[in-house]
Short mmCIF file of C-alpha atoms in Angstrom, two decimals:
data_model
loop_
_atom_site.label_atom_id
_atom_site.label_comp_id
_atom_site.label_asym_id
_atom_site.label_seq_id
_atom_site.Cartn_x
_atom_site.Cartn_y
_atom_site.Cartn_z
CA UNK A 27 -69.26 8.03 238.18
CA UNK A 28 -67.88 8.21 241.69
CA UNK A 29 -65.29 10.68 242.80
CA UNK A 30 -62.95 10.56 245.73
CA UNK A 31 -62.07 13.90 247.33
CA UNK A 32 -58.58 14.05 248.81
CA UNK A 33 -58.49 16.30 251.88
CA UNK A 34 -56.03 17.47 254.46
CA UNK A 35 -55.81 15.93 257.92
CA UNK A 36 -59.30 17.26 258.67
CA UNK A 37 -62.20 14.71 258.79
CA UNK A 38 -63.54 13.75 255.40
CA UNK A 39 -65.68 11.21 253.59
CA UNK A 40 -66.11 9.98 250.08
CA UNK A 41 -69.00 11.60 248.23
CA UNK A 42 -70.57 11.12 244.84
CA UNK A 43 -69.48 13.75 242.34
CA UNK A 44 -69.25 13.72 238.54
CA UNK A 45 -65.48 14.19 238.46
CA UNK A 46 -62.38 13.38 240.41
CA UNK A 47 -60.68 16.29 242.16
CA UNK A 48 -56.96 15.98 242.74
CA UNK A 49 -55.90 18.93 244.85
CA UNK A 50 -52.31 19.86 245.49
CA UNK A 51 -50.86 19.01 248.92
CA UNK A 52 -51.54 22.46 250.36
CA UNK A 53 -55.20 22.44 249.36
CA UNK A 54 -57.75 22.10 252.15
CA UNK A 55 -61.11 20.52 251.48
CA UNK A 56 -63.56 20.22 254.36
CA UNK A 57 -67.09 18.83 254.47
CA UNK A 58 -69.80 20.20 256.70
CA UNK A 59 -72.91 18.27 257.84
CA UNK A 60 -76.16 19.60 256.50
CA UNK A 61 -78.06 18.81 259.67
CA UNK A 62 -77.21 17.30 263.02
CA UNK A 63 -78.96 14.07 262.11
CA UNK A 64 -77.64 13.80 258.60
CA UNK A 65 -74.57 11.77 257.76
CA UNK A 66 -74.12 13.53 254.44
CA UNK A 67 -71.46 16.17 254.07
CA UNK A 68 -71.58 19.21 251.84
CA UNK A 69 -68.39 20.77 250.48
CA UNK A 70 -68.13 24.55 250.76
CA UNK A 71 -65.53 25.96 248.40
CA UNK A 72 -63.93 29.25 247.47
CA UNK A 73 -61.27 30.42 245.09
CA UNK A 74 -57.58 30.01 245.79
CA UNK A 75 -54.72 31.02 243.46
CA UNK A 76 -53.19 27.56 243.06
CA UNK A 77 -53.73 25.29 240.02
CA UNK A 78 -56.02 22.33 240.67
CA UNK A 79 -56.01 19.20 238.52
CA UNK A 80 -59.54 18.05 237.65
CA UNK A 81 -60.18 14.99 235.55
CA UNK A 82 -62.79 12.28 235.18
CA UNK A 83 -62.40 8.53 234.64
CA UNK A 84 -63.64 9.00 231.09
CA UNK A 85 -61.06 11.65 230.34
CA UNK A 86 -58.34 9.49 231.86
CA UNK A 87 -59.24 6.60 229.58
CA UNK A 88 -58.96 8.92 226.59
CA UNK A 89 -55.69 10.39 227.83
CA UNK A 90 -57.28 13.82 228.24
CA UNK A 91 -56.28 16.02 231.16
CA UNK A 92 -57.56 19.44 232.06
CA UNK A 93 -55.21 21.43 234.24
CA UNK A 94 -56.27 25.07 233.86
CA UNK A 95 -59.49 25.16 235.82
CA UNK A 96 -60.78 27.14 238.74
CA UNK A 97 -58.93 26.09 241.90
CA UNK A 98 -60.85 25.33 245.06
CA UNK A 99 -60.33 25.87 248.76
CA UNK A 100 -62.74 24.70 251.42
CA UNK A 101 -62.69 25.37 255.13
CA UNK A 102 -64.96 24.94 258.11
CA UNK A 103 -67.55 27.67 258.60
CA UNK A 104 -70.34 27.68 261.14
CA UNK A 105 -72.75 29.30 258.71
CA UNK A 106 -71.94 26.98 255.83
CA UNK A 107 -69.81 29.52 253.97
CA UNK A 108 -66.09 29.55 253.38
CA UNK A 109 -64.01 31.38 255.93
CA UNK A 110 -62.15 33.01 253.03
CA UNK A 111 -65.33 34.87 252.10
CA UNK A 112 -64.67 37.23 255.00
CA UNK A 113 -61.79 39.68 254.86
CA UNK A 114 -58.48 38.82 256.46
CA UNK A 115 -56.86 41.18 258.94
CA UNK A 116 -54.34 42.24 256.29
CA UNK A 117 -57.11 43.08 253.84
CA UNK A 118 -58.88 45.19 256.45
CA UNK A 119 -55.64 47.04 257.20
CA UNK A 120 -55.21 47.73 253.47
CA UNK A 121 -58.79 48.99 253.14
CA UNK A 122 -58.49 51.29 256.16
CA UNK A 123 -55.05 52.50 255.06
CA UNK A 124 -56.32 53.27 251.58
CA UNK A 125 -59.28 55.20 253.01
CA UNK A 126 -56.99 57.22 255.28
CA UNK A 127 -54.63 57.97 252.38
CA UNK A 128 -57.47 59.09 250.11
CA UNK A 129 -58.65 61.48 252.87
CA UNK A 130 -55.14 62.95 253.12
CA UNK A 131 -56.34 66.57 252.55
CA UNK A 132 -58.79 66.26 255.45
CA UNK A 133 -56.14 65.11 257.95
CA UNK A 134 -53.68 67.82 256.88
CA UNK A 135 -56.39 70.47 257.21
CA UNK A 136 -57.30 69.20 260.68
CA UNK A 137 -53.64 69.29 261.73
CA UNK A 138 -53.23 72.85 260.42
CA UNK A 139 -56.40 74.09 262.10
CA UNK A 140 -55.37 72.51 265.39
CA UNK A 141 -51.92 74.11 265.19
CA UNK A 142 -53.46 77.52 264.51
CA UNK A 143 -56.20 77.41 267.14
CA UNK A 144 -54.38 75.46 269.84
CA UNK A 145 -50.59 75.62 269.33
CA UNK A 146 -49.92 73.90 272.66
CA UNK A 147 -51.27 70.68 271.14
CA UNK A 148 -47.93 70.25 269.38
CA UNK A 149 -45.63 71.01 272.30
CA UNK A 150 -44.72 67.32 272.41
CA UNK A 151 -43.27 67.37 268.88
CA UNK A 152 -39.48 67.73 268.84
CA UNK A 153 -37.09 68.18 265.88
CA UNK A 154 -35.73 64.70 266.57
CA UNK A 155 -39.22 63.22 266.31
CA UNK A 156 -39.75 65.02 263.01
CA UNK A 157 -36.53 63.56 261.67
CA UNK A 158 -37.32 60.01 262.81
CA UNK A 159 -40.86 60.21 261.42
CA UNK A 160 -39.64 61.34 258.01
CA UNK A 161 -36.95 58.66 257.94
CA UNK A 162 -39.53 55.94 258.65
CA UNK A 163 -41.84 57.28 255.94
CA UNK A 164 -39.01 57.52 253.42
CA UNK A 165 -38.02 53.96 254.30
CA UNK A 166 -41.59 52.88 253.56
CA UNK A 167 -41.51 54.65 250.21
CA UNK A 168 -38.25 52.93 249.41
CA UNK A 169 -40.01 49.63 250.04
CA UNK A 170 -42.23 50.36 247.04
CA UNK A 171 -39.14 50.57 244.83
CA UNK A 172 -36.51 48.17 243.61
CA UNK A 173 -32.93 48.92 242.70
CA UNK A 174 -34.01 48.57 239.06
CA UNK A 175 -36.55 51.39 239.58
CA UNK A 176 -33.84 53.70 240.88
CA UNK A 177 -31.55 52.78 237.99
CA UNK A 178 -34.46 53.47 235.66
CA UNK A 179 -34.97 56.94 237.14
CA UNK A 180 -31.29 57.72 236.67
CA UNK A 181 -31.69 56.76 233.02
CA UNK A 182 -34.42 59.41 232.51
CA UNK A 183 -32.31 62.51 231.79
CA UNK A 184 -35.14 64.34 230.02
CA UNK A 185 -37.49 64.06 232.98
CA UNK A 186 -34.83 64.91 235.57
CA UNK A 187 -33.52 67.91 233.62
CA UNK A 188 -37.04 69.16 232.87
CA UNK A 189 -37.99 69.00 236.53
CA UNK A 190 -34.73 70.64 237.60
CA UNK A 191 -35.18 73.52 235.16
CA UNK A 192 -38.80 74.11 236.17
CA UNK A 193 -37.90 73.89 239.87
CA UNK A 194 -35.47 76.80 239.71
CA UNK A 195 -37.34 78.93 237.17
CA UNK A 196 -41.08 78.69 237.84
CA UNK A 197 -40.98 79.02 241.63
CA UNK A 198 -38.41 81.83 242.06
CA UNK A 199 -40.10 83.93 239.37
CA UNK A 200 -43.54 83.18 240.80
CA UNK A 201 -42.39 84.34 244.24
CA UNK A 202 -41.07 87.57 242.77
CA UNK A 203 -44.13 88.41 240.65
CA UNK A 204 -46.65 87.46 243.37
CA UNK A 205 -44.82 89.77 245.79
CA UNK A 206 -45.05 92.59 243.25
CA UNK A 207 -48.67 91.83 242.39
CA UNK A 208 -49.84 91.93 246.02
CA UNK A 209 -47.41 94.71 246.99
CA UNK A 210 -46.20 92.73 250.00
CA UNK A 211 -44.20 94.40 252.78
CA UNK A 212 -40.42 93.87 252.39
CA UNK A 213 -40.17 91.20 255.11
CA UNK A 214 -43.03 89.15 253.67
CA UNK A 215 -41.76 89.60 250.10
CA UNK A 216 -38.27 88.41 251.08
CA UNK A 217 -39.71 85.37 252.85
CA UNK A 218 -41.93 84.44 249.90
CA UNK A 219 -39.07 84.78 247.40
CA UNK A 220 -36.83 82.73 249.69
CA UNK A 221 -39.40 79.91 249.71
CA UNK A 222 -39.56 80.02 245.91
CA UNK A 223 -35.78 79.68 245.71
CA UNK A 224 -35.61 76.69 248.06
CA UNK A 225 -35.20 73.13 246.71
CA UNK A 226 -37.96 70.54 246.59
CA UNK A 227 -39.00 69.28 250.00
CA UNK A 228 -39.05 65.72 251.27
CA UNK A 229 -42.83 66.04 251.68
CA UNK A 230 -43.02 66.03 247.87
CA UNK A 231 -41.69 62.47 247.89
CA UNK A 232 -44.45 61.47 250.31
CA UNK A 233 -47.15 63.15 248.22
CA UNK A 234 -45.79 61.53 245.05
CA UNK A 235 -45.92 58.19 246.84
CA UNK A 236 -49.55 58.75 247.86
CA UNK A 237 -50.46 60.07 244.39
CA UNK A 238 -48.99 56.92 242.80
CA UNK A 239 -46.53 58.96 240.80
CA UNK A 240 -42.95 58.10 239.85
CA UNK A 241 -41.41 57.90 243.34
CA UNK A 242 -37.93 57.05 242.07
CA UNK A 243 -37.94 60.14 239.83
CA UNK A 244 -39.23 62.23 242.74
CA UNK A 245 -36.39 61.11 244.99
CA UNK A 246 -33.77 61.78 242.30
CA UNK A 247 -35.22 65.25 241.61
CA UNK A 248 -35.33 66.13 245.32
CA UNK A 249 -31.73 65.05 245.77
CA UNK A 250 -30.59 66.95 242.65
CA UNK A 251 -32.38 70.18 243.59
CA UNK A 252 -31.18 69.96 247.19
CA UNK A 253 -27.54 69.52 246.25
CA UNK A 254 -27.85 72.38 243.73
CA UNK A 255 -29.45 74.57 246.39
CA UNK A 256 -26.00 75.09 247.88
CA UNK A 257 -25.36 77.49 244.98
CA UNK A 258 -28.75 78.32 243.47
CA UNK A 259 -30.76 79.19 246.60
CA UNK A 260 -28.48 82.01 247.80
CA UNK A 261 -27.77 83.16 244.23
CA UNK A 262 -31.41 83.42 243.15
CA UNK A 263 -32.50 84.90 246.48
CA UNK A 264 -29.78 87.54 246.23
CA UNK A 265 -30.87 88.43 242.69
CA UNK A 266 -34.60 88.53 243.40
CA UNK A 267 -34.78 89.58 247.06
CA UNK A 268 -31.73 91.84 247.02
CA UNK A 269 -29.98 90.15 249.95
CA UNK A 270 -27.44 87.33 249.88
CA UNK A 271 -28.34 84.26 251.94
CA UNK A 272 -25.63 81.94 253.27
CA UNK A 273 -26.33 78.21 253.15
CA UNK A 274 -24.84 75.53 255.39
CA UNK A 275 -23.76 73.25 252.54
CA UNK A 276 -22.45 70.44 254.75
CA UNK A 277 -25.56 70.41 256.94
CA UNK A 278 -27.83 70.52 253.90
CA UNK A 279 -26.11 67.57 252.27
CA UNK A 280 -26.08 65.59 255.53
CA UNK A 281 -29.81 66.16 256.04
CA UNK A 282 -30.51 65.05 252.47
CA UNK A 283 -28.54 61.87 252.98
CA UNK A 284 -30.23 61.12 256.32
CA UNK A 285 -33.82 61.86 255.35
CA UNK A 286 -34.01 61.01 251.65
CA UNK A 287 -31.27 58.99 250.00
CA UNK A 288 -30.22 56.51 252.70
CA UNK A 289 -33.75 55.49 253.86
CA UNK A 290 -35.01 55.12 250.28
CA UNK A 291 -31.98 53.08 249.29
CA UNK A 292 -32.39 50.89 252.39
CA UNK A 293 -36.08 50.36 251.58
CA UNK A 294 -35.23 49.40 248.01
CA UNK A 295 -32.71 46.84 249.23
CA UNK A 296 -35.29 45.39 251.62
CA UNK A 297 -37.81 45.15 248.79
CA UNK A 298 -35.22 43.48 246.57
CA UNK A 299 -34.02 40.84 249.03
CA UNK A 300 -36.54 40.63 251.90
CA UNK A 301 -39.92 40.68 250.17
CA UNK A 302 -41.83 38.67 252.84
CA UNK A 303 -40.94 41.31 255.44
CA UNK A 304 -41.89 44.13 253.09
CA UNK A 305 -45.26 42.55 252.33
CA UNK A 306 -45.93 42.30 256.05
CA UNK A 307 -45.36 45.98 256.87
CA UNK A 308 -46.24 47.69 253.57
CA UNK A 309 -49.98 48.15 254.33
CA UNK A 310 -49.05 50.30 257.34
CA UNK A 311 -46.85 52.76 255.45
CA UNK A 312 -49.42 54.98 253.63
CA UNK A 313 -51.38 55.86 256.82
CA UNK A 314 -48.08 56.48 258.61
CA UNK A 315 -47.09 58.88 255.83
CA UNK A 316 -50.37 60.76 256.16
CA UNK A 317 -50.03 61.03 259.94
CA UNK A 318 -46.45 62.29 259.65
CA UNK A 319 -47.30 65.04 257.15
CA UNK A 320 -50.34 66.14 259.18
CA UNK A 321 -48.25 66.39 262.36
CA UNK A 322 -45.41 68.24 260.61
CA UNK A 323 -47.81 70.77 259.09
CA UNK A 324 -49.65 71.29 262.35
CA UNK A 325 -46.38 71.77 264.21
CA UNK A 326 -45.07 74.28 261.63
CA UNK A 327 -48.21 76.38 261.87
CA UNK A 328 -48.20 76.16 265.68
CA UNK A 329 -44.69 77.65 265.84
CA UNK A 330 -45.84 80.84 264.05
CA UNK A 331 -49.55 80.91 264.89
CA UNK A 332 -49.50 84.39 266.46
CA UNK A 333 -47.71 85.98 263.49
CA UNK A 334 -50.03 84.22 261.04
CA UNK A 335 -53.14 85.52 262.82
CA UNK A 336 -51.68 89.05 262.92
CA UNK A 337 -50.83 89.08 259.22
CA UNK A 338 -54.40 88.43 258.18
CA UNK A 339 -55.04 86.76 254.82
CA UNK A 340 -52.34 88.54 252.82
CA UNK A 341 -49.57 86.02 253.44
CA UNK A 342 -51.95 83.09 253.00
CA UNK A 343 -53.14 84.45 249.64
CA UNK A 344 -49.56 85.03 248.50
CA UNK A 345 -48.56 81.48 249.44
CA UNK A 346 -51.60 80.05 247.66
CA UNK A 347 -50.76 81.91 244.45
CA UNK A 348 -47.10 80.87 244.67
CA UNK A 349 -47.74 77.16 245.05
CA UNK A 350 -50.74 77.05 242.71
CA UNK A 351 -48.55 78.46 239.94
CA UNK A 352 -45.87 75.88 240.75
CA UNK A 353 -48.26 72.92 240.53
CA UNK A 354 -50.00 74.27 237.41
CA UNK A 355 -47.01 75.35 235.34
CA UNK A 356 -44.95 72.39 236.55
CA UNK A 357 -47.46 69.98 235.01
CA UNK A 358 -48.35 71.98 231.87
CA UNK A 359 -44.76 72.79 230.92
CA UNK A 360 -43.63 69.22 231.59
CA UNK A 361 -46.29 67.93 229.20
CA UNK A 362 -45.25 70.53 226.62
CA UNK A 363 -41.68 69.27 226.96
CA UNK A 364 -42.90 65.77 226.05
CA UNK A 365 -42.81 64.17 229.50
CA UNK A 366 -45.28 61.31 230.11
CA UNK A 367 -48.29 61.75 232.41
CA UNK A 368 -46.93 59.91 235.45
CA UNK A 369 -43.62 61.78 235.38
CA UNK A 370 -45.41 65.08 234.69
CA UNK A 371 -47.45 64.57 237.84
CA UNK A 372 -44.23 63.94 239.72
CA UNK A 373 -42.63 67.09 238.31
CA UNK A 374 -45.74 69.10 239.16
CA UNK A 375 -45.54 67.95 242.78
CA UNK A 376 -41.78 68.54 242.92
CA UNK A 377 -42.09 72.08 241.55
CA UNK A 378 -45.13 73.00 243.63
CA UNK A 379 -43.81 71.70 246.97
CA UNK A 380 -40.77 73.41 248.47
CA UNK A 381 -38.46 72.73 251.40
CA UNK A 382 -40.23 75.34 253.53
CA UNK A 383 -38.52 74.12 256.69
CA UNK A 384 -35.19 75.10 255.13
CA UNK A 385 -36.72 78.49 254.34
CA UNK A 386 -37.74 78.96 257.98
CA UNK A 387 -34.20 78.16 259.19
CA UNK A 388 -32.50 80.42 256.64
CA UNK A 389 -34.91 83.29 257.28
CA UNK A 390 -34.38 83.07 261.03
CA UNK A 391 -30.59 82.96 260.70
CA UNK A 392 -29.92 85.42 257.89
CA UNK A 393 -32.74 88.00 257.90
CA UNK A 394 -33.03 90.60 260.63
CA UNK A 395 -36.84 90.73 260.74
CA UNK A 396 -38.41 87.65 262.41
CA UNK A 397 -41.58 88.16 260.34
CA UNK A 398 -39.62 86.94 257.31
CA UNK A 399 -40.18 83.40 258.60
CA UNK A 400 -43.98 83.76 258.45
CA UNK A 401 -44.36 83.13 254.67
CA UNK A 402 -42.14 80.07 255.05
CA UNK A 403 -44.31 78.63 257.83
CA UNK A 404 -47.52 79.36 255.93
CA UNK A 405 -45.97 77.85 252.81
CA UNK A 406 -45.39 74.52 254.54
CA UNK A 407 -49.11 74.26 255.18
CA UNK A 408 -50.35 75.60 251.83
CA UNK A 409 -48.20 73.36 249.65
CA UNK A 410 -49.09 70.31 251.78
CA UNK A 411 -52.81 71.02 251.48
CA UNK A 412 -52.56 71.64 247.72
CA UNK A 413 -50.35 68.61 247.27
CA UNK A 414 -52.63 66.41 249.34
CA UNK A 415 -55.63 67.46 247.27
CA UNK A 416 -53.77 66.52 244.10
CA UNK A 417 -52.67 63.25 245.70
CA UNK A 418 -56.29 62.44 246.57
CA UNK A 419 -57.40 63.14 242.99
CA UNK A 420 -54.51 61.48 241.18
CA UNK A 421 -54.58 58.47 243.50
CA UNK A 422 -57.96 57.58 241.99
CA UNK A 423 -56.67 57.98 238.43
CA UNK A 424 -53.61 55.85 237.61
CA UNK A 425 -51.90 56.72 234.29
CA UNK A 426 -51.86 54.01 231.63
CA UNK A 427 -48.08 53.60 231.72
CA UNK A 428 -48.25 53.24 235.53
CA UNK A 429 -50.82 50.45 235.19
CA UNK A 430 -48.60 48.61 232.77
#
């Protein structure tokens, strides 16, 4: 039997094959000479995700057609292999981005060490740059969601309520008992309790994104805890630290809208209606998220590097115990409450990671001792390092319901 190979506008010849290949119009089939002197051409093929109709004269005469077969794509290659066998630029970007994201703990640690040893390295970072960086990252996370995902998160009252309860019970109590356990000085104890009473931070959304958790649930929990912080943060701090803390409710809500809700909603809309654009930029978002968190942590530690060095390891140990208890009890208690694995990971990250930047601002404005801000600054580093370690581990282990 002879077979005629239909090709694109590239040069081609008829060759003898056992079947007839009928590619679709966008298929490319190119023949390469075996030697300079040979007039024979050899097809070099690779896989392509389009259906290819393959039939033979015998099957045609019997009315038999086979449509579900391995599709082919052939292109010119100087070494006789398909050009598709090498990685595309997009694939390389995805590989590098995935490697950078998996090494998230390393980059955060480097940023923290640099901020501690050489604070001047972060003199170029401004509050406006921090805000813009977080907005871009949150926009990227929104691009991983659809409006249906957000509606689905809103329809998960058990998960949202469980996370909300654990947020404002585990962390405030942990701050109080750790302060008692380590017999911290009053200014450090007040700062640690204040951190425990703060809402979930926007960095928790980033870590959830990198850990492949339930990002929509994370965003809803962050928004809910932040809005509730208007009442609960000063109330719990007053009860546990013995001093009432005023909160700028309007500023807090405005920041939440700017950094969390609006960018995520905009990203979801882009993903819903402009998918080609989202596919183009999505490989760049995870490494951008890692870089942003590393810079923010390094900058936070640089602002209080002298006080951190003077305090020794006491504040660092206290912060480690505070956030470790948040991550641990957040996950364990969520599972006990019947929450699925993916959402339990999200709740663990939400409970363990606080809005330490808010703690720094409140401590500076409403506590007389400037050293009260030190636990808040250390907290921003500790919870990011702990969270990044969890993200690196959980990123390699996707829950069954997440795979589905």
